[in-house]
PDB file of C-alpha atoms in Angstrom:
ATOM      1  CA  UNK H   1      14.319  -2.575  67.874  1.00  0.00           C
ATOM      2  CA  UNK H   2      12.569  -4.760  70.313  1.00  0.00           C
ATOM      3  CA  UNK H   3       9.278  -3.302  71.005  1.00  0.00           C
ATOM      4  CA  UNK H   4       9.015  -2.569  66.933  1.00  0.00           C
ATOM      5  CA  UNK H   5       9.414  -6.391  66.818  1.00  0.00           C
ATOM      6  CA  UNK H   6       6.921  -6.786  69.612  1.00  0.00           C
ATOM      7  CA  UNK H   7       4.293  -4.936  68.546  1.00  0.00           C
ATOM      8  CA  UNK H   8       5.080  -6.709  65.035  1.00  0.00           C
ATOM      9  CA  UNK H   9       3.758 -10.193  66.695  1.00  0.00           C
ATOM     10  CA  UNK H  10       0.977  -8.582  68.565  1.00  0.00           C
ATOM     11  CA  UNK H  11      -0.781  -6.991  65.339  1.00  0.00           C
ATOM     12  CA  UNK H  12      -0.539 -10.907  64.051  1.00  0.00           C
ATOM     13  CA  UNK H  13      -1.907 -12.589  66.983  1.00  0.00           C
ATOM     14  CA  UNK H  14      -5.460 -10.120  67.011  1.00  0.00           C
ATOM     15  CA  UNK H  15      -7.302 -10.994  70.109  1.00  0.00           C
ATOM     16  CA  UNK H  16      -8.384  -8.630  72.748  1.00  0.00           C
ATOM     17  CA  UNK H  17      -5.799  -9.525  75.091  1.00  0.00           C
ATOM     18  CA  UNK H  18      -3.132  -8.944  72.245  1.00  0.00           C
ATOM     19  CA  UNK H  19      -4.807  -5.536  71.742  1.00  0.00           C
ATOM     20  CA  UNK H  20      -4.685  -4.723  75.341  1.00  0.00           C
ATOM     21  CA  UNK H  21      -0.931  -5.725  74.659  1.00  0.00           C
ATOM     22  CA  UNK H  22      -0.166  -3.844  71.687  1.00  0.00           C
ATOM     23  CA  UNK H  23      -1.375  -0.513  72.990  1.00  0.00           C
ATOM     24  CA  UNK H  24       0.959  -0.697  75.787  1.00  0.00           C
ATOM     25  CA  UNK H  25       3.820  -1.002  73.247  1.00  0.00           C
ATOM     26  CA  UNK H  26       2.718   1.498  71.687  1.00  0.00           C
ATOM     27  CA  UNK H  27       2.248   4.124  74.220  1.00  0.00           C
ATOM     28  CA  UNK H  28       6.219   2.612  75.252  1.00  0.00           C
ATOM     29  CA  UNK H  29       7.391   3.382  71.489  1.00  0.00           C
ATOM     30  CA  UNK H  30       5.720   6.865  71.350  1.00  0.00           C
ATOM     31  CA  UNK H  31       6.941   8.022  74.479  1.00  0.00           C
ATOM     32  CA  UNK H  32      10.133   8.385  72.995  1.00  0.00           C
ATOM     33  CA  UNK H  33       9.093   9.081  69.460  1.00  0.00           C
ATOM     34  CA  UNK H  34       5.530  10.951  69.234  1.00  0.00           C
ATOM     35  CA  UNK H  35       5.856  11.400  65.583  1.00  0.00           C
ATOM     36  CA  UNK H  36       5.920   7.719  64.340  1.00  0.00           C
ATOM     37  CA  UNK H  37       2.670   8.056  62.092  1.00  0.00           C
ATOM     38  CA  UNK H  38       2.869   3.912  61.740  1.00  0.00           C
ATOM     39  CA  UNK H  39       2.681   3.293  65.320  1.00  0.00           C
ATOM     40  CA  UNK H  40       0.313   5.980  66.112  1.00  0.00           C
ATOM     41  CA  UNK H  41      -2.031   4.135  63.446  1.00  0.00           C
ATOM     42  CA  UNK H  42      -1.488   1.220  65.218  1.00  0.00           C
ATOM     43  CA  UNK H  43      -1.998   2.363  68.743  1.00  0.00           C
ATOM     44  CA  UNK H  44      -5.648   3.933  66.907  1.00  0.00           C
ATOM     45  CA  UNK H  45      -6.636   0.323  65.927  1.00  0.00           C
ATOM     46  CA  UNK H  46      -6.277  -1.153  69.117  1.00  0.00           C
ATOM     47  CA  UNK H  47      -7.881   0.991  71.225  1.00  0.00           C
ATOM     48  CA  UNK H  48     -10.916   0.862  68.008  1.00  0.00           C
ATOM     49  CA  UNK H  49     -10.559  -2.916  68.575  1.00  0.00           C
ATOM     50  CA  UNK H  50     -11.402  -2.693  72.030  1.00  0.00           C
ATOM     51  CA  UNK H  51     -13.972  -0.798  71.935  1.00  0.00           C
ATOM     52  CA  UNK H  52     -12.493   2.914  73.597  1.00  0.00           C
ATOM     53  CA  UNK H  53     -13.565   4.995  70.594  1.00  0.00           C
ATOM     54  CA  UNK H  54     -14.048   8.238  72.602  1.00  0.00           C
ATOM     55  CA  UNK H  55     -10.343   7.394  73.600  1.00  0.00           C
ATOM     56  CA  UNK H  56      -9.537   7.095  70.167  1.00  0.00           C
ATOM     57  CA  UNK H  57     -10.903  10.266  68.790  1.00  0.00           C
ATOM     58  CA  UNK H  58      -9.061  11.798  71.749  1.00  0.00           C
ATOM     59  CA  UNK H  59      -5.765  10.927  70.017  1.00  0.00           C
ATOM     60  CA  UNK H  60      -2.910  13.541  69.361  1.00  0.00           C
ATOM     61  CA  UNK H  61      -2.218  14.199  66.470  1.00  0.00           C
ATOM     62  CA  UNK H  62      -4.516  11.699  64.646  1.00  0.00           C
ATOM     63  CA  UNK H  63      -3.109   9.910  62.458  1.00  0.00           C
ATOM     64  CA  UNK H  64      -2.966  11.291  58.878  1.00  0.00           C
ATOM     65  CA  UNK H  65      -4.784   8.811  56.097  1.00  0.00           C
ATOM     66  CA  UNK H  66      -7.206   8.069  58.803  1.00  0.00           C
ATOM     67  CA  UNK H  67     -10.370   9.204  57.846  1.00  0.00           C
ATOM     68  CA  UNK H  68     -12.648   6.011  58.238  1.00  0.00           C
ATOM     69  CA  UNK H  69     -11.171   5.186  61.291  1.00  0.00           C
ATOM     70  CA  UNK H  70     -12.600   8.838  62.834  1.00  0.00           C
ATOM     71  CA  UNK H  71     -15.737   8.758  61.195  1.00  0.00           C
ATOM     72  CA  UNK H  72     -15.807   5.079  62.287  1.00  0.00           C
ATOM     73  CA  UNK H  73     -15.532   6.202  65.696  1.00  0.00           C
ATOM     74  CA  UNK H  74     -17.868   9.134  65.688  1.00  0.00           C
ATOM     75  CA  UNK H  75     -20.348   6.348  64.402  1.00  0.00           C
ATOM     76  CA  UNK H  76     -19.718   3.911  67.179  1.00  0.00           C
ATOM     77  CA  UNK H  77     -20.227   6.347  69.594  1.00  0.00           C
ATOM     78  CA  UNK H  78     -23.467   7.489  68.440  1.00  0.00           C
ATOM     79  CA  UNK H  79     -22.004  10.996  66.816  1.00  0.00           C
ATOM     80  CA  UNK H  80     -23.649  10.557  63.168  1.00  0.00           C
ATOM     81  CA  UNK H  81     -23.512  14.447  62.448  1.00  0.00           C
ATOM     82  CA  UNK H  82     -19.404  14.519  63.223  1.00  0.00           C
ATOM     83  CA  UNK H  83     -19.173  11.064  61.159  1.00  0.00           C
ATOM     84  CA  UNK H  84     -21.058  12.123  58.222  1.00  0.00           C
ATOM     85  CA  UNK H  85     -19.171  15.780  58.319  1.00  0.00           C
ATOM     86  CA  UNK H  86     -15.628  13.544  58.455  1.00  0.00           C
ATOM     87  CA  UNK H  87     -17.122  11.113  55.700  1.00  0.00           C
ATOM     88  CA  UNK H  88     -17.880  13.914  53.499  1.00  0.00           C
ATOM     89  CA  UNK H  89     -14.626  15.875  53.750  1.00  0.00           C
ATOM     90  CA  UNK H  90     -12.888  12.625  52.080  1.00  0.00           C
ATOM     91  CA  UNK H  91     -11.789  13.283  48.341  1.00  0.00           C
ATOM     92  CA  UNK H  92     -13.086  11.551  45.606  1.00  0.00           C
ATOM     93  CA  UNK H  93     -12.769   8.516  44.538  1.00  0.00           C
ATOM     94  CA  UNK H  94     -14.157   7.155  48.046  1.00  0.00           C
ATOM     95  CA  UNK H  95     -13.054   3.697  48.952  1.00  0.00           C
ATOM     96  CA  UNK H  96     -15.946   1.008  49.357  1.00  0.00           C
ATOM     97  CA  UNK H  97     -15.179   0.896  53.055  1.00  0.00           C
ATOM     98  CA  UNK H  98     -15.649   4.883  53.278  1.00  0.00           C
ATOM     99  CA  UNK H  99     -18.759   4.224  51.131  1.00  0.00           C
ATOM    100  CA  UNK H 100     -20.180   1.861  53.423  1.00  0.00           C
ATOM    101  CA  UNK H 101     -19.814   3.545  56.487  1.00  0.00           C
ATOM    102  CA  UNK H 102     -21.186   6.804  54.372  1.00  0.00           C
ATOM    103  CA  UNK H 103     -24.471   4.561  53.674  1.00  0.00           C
ATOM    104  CA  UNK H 104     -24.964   3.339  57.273  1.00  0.00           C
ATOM    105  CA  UNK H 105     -24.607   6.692  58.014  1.00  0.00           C
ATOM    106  CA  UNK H 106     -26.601   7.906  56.231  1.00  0.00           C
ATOM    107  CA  UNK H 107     -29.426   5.539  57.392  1.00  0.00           C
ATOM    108  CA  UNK H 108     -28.853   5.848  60.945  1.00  0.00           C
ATOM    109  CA  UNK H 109     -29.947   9.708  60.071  1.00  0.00           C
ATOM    110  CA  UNK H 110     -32.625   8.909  58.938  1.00  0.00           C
ATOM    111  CA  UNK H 111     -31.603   9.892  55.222  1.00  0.00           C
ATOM    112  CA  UNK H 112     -32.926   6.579  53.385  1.00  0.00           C
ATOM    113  CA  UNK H 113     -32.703   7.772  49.897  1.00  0.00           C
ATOM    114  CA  UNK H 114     -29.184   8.731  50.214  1.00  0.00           C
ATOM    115  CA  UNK H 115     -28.064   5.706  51.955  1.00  0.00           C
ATOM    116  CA  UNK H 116     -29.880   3.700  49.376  1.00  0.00           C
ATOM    117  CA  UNK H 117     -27.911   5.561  46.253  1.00  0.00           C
ATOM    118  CA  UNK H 118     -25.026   5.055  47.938  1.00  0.00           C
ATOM    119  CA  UNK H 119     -25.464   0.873  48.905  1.00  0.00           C
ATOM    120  CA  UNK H 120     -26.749   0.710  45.360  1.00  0.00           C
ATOM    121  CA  UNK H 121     -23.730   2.029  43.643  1.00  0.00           C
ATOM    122  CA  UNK H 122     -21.800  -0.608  45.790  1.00  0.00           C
ATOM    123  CA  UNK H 123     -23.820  -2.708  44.130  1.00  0.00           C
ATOM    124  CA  UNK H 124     -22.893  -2.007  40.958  1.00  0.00           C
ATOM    125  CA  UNK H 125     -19.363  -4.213  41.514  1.00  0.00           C
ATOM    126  CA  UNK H 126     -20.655  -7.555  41.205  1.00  0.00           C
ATOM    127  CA  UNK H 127     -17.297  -8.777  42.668  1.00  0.00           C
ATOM    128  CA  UNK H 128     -17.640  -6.557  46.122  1.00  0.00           C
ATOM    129  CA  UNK H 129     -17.323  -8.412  49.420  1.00  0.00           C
ATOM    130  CA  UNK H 130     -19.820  -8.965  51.646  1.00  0.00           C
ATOM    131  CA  UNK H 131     -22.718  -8.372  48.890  1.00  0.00           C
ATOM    132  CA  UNK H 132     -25.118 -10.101  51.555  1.00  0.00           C
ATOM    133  CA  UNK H 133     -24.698  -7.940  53.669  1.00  0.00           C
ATOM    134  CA  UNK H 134     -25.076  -4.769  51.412  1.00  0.00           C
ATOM    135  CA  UNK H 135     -28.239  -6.259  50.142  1.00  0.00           C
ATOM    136  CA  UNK H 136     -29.778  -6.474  53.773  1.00  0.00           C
ATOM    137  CA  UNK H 137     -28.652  -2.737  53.936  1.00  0.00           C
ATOM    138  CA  UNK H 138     -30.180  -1.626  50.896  1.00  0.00           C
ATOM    139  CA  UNK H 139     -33.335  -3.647  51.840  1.00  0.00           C
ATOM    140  CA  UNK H 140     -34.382  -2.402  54.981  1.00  0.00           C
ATOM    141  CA  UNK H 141     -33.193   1.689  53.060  1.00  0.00           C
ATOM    142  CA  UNK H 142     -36.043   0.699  50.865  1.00  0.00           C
ATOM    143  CA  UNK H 143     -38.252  -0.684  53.708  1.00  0.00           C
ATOM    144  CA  UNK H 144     -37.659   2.456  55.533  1.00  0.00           C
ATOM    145  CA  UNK H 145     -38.087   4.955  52.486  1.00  0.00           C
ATOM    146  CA  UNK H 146     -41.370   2.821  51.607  1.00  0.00           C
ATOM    147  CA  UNK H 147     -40.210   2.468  48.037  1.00  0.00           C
ATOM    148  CA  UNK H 148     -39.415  -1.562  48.221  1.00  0.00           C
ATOM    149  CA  UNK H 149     -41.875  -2.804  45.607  1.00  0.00           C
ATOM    150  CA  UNK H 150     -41.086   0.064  43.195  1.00  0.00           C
ATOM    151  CA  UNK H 151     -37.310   0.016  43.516  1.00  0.00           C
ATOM    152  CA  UNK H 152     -36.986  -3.636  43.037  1.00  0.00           C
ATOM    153  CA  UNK H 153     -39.450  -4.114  39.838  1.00  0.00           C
ATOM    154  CA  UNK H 154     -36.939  -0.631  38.807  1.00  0.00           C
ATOM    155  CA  UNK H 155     -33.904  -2.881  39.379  1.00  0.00           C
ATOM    156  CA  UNK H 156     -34.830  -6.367  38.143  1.00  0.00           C
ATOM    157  CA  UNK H 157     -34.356  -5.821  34.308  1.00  0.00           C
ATOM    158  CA  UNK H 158     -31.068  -4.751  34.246  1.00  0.00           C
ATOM    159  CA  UNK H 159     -29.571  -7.694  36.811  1.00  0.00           C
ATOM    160  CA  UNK H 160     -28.544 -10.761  34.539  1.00  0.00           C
ATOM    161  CA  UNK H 161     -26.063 -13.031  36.478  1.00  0.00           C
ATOM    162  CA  UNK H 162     -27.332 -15.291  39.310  1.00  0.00           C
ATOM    163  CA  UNK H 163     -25.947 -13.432  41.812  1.00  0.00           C
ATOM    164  CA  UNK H 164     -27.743 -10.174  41.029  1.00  0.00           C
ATOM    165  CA  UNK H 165     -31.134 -11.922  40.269  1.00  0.00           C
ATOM    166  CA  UNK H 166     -30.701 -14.216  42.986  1.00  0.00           C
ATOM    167  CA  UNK H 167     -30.209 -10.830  45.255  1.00  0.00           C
ATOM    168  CA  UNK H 168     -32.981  -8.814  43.746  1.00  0.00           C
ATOM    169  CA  UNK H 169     -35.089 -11.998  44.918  1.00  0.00           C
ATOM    170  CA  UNK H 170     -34.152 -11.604  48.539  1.00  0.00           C
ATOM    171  CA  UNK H 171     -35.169  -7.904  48.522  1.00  0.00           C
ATOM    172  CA  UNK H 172     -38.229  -8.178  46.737  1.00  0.00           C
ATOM    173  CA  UNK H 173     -38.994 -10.963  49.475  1.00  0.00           C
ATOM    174  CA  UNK H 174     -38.139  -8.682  52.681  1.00  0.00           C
ATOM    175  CA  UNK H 175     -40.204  -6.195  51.143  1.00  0.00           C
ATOM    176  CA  UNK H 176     -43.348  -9.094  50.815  1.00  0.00           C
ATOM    177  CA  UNK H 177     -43.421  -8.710  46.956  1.00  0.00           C
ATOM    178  CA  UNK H 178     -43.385 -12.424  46.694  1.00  0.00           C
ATOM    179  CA  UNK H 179     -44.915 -12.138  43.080  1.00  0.00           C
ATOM    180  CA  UNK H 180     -41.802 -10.609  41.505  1.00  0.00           C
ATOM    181  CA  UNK H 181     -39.708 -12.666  44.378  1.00  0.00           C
ATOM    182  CA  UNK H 182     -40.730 -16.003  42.346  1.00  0.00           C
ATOM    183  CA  UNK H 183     -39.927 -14.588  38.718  1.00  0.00           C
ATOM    184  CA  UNK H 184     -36.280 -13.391  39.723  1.00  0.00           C
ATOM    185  CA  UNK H 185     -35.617 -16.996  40.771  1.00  0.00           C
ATOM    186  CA  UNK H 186     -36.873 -18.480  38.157  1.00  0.00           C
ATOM    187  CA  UNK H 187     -34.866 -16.505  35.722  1.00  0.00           C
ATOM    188  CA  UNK H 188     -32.051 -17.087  38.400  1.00  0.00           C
ATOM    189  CA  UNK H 189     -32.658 -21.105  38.303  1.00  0.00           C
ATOM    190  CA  UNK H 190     -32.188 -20.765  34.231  1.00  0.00           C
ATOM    191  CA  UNK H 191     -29.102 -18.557  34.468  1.00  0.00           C
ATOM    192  CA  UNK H 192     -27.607 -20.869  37.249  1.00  0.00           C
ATOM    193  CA  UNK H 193     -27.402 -23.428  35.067  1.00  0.00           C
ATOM    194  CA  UNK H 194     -25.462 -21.696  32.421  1.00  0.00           C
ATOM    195  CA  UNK H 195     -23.500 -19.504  34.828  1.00  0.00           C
ATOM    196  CA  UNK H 196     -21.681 -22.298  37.183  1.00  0.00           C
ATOM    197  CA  UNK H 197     -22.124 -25.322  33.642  1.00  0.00           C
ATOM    198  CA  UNK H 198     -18.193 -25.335  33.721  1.00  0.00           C
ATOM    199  CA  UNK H 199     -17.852 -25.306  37.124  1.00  0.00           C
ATOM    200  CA  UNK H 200     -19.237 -29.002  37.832  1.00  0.00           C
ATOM    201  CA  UNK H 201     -22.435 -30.513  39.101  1.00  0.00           C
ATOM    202  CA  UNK H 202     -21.589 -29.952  42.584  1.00  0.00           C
ATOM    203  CA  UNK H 203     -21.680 -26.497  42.268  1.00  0.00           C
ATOM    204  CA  UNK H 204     -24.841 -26.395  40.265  1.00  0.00           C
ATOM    205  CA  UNK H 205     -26.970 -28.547  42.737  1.00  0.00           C
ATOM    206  CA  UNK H 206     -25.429 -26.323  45.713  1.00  0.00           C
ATOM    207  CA  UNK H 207     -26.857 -23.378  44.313  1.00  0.00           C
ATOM    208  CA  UNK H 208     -29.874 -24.809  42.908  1.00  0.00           C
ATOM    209  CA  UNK H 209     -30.849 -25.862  46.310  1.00  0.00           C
ATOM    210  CA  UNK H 210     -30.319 -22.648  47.728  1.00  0.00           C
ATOM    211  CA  UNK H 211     -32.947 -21.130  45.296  1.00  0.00           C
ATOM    212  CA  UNK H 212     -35.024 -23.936  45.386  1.00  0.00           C
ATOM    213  CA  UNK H 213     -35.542 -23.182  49.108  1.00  0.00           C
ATOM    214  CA  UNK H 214     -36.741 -19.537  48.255  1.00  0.00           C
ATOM    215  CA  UNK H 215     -38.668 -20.725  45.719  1.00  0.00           C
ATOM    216  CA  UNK H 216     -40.850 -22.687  47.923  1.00  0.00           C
ATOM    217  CA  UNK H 217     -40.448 -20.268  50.438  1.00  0.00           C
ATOM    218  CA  UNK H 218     -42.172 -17.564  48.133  1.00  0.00           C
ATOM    219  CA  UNK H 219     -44.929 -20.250  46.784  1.00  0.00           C
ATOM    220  CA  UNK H 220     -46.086 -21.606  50.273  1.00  0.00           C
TER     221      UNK H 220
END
């Protein structure tokens, strides 16, 4: 089929104008068969790539499996009650992306405490993507809630690799706790060194400059 094969190539090239390609494929294929789930998917992530999410949720039927990508677009388009109502209807277990989405949610309604149980239990998987960027989250939840200080000294114990002391740093820092800030990278300076030993010098002295930099940072 030569618009499957089409649209194939346009979902690997992924720039706008590609996009702007791809959903006219689409809309070609589905013309003549509406009930292609896979290309009705596809037609949904274009038009989310470009930015048309009120187009999106207009879709007919929406595509089954879909839930992030409506609550995704309720979000984007400043809907949080019909995002957090699609978000909640999702069966358990939750994926991390659901869960993140959930937590921004969450925040954007002004419900801090929930969106920080749910960035902290992220959190918990040391090995989760994009842990900077959860940590900023779960920062400015605390900031928000006004339960930084507490909520970090709460946390600190039970973090023992770098990354989770080194982490627990950072937020005790954006909330201006700068005492605890300096003992988390200490400890994280001593567990460096063990943690990345097999992994060669280099490695070391990359991180160690990176807390270094806090550290003085915290101590100025």
């Amino acid at each position: 089929e030569p618009l499957y094969k089409e649209l194939d190539s346009v979902i690997k090239a992924g720039d706008d104008e590609s996009y702007e390609r791809g959903l006219k494929i689409a809309n070609e294929i589905l013309a003549s068969a509406p009930d292609d789930d896979l290309v009705q998917k596809c037609r949904l992530s274009f038009l989310i790539q470009l930015g048309r999410f009120d187009e999106a949720l207009a879709t007919t039927p929406f595509p089954a499996d879909s839930v992030f990508e409506r609550a995704y677009c309720h979000y984007r388009s400043g809907n949080m009650s019909a995002a957090l109502s699609t978000l909640q209807g999702e069966r358990e277990p939750r994926s991390p992306r659901i869960l993140r989405l959930l937590g921004q949610v969450h925040y954007r309604l002004e419900d801090y405490h929930s969106a920080i149980k749910v960035f902290e239990a992220l959190l918990q998987d040391t090995q989760i993507p994009d842990r900077a960027e959860l940590v900023t989250n779960l920062t400015a939840a605390y900031a928000a809630a006004g339960t930084g200080r507490d909520r970090v000294k709460q946390l600190a114990p039970s973090d023992s690799t770098y990354e989770q002391l080194y982490n627990q740093a950072c937020m005790a820092i954006a909330v201006e706790d700068y005492a605890s800030a300096e003992n988390l990278l200490v400890q994280g300076r001593t567990v460096c060194r063990v943690q990345f030993a097999d992994e060669g010098r280099g490695v070391v002295q990359a991180e160690m400059l990176i807390v270094s930099a806090q550290l003085a940072y915290v101590r100025q």
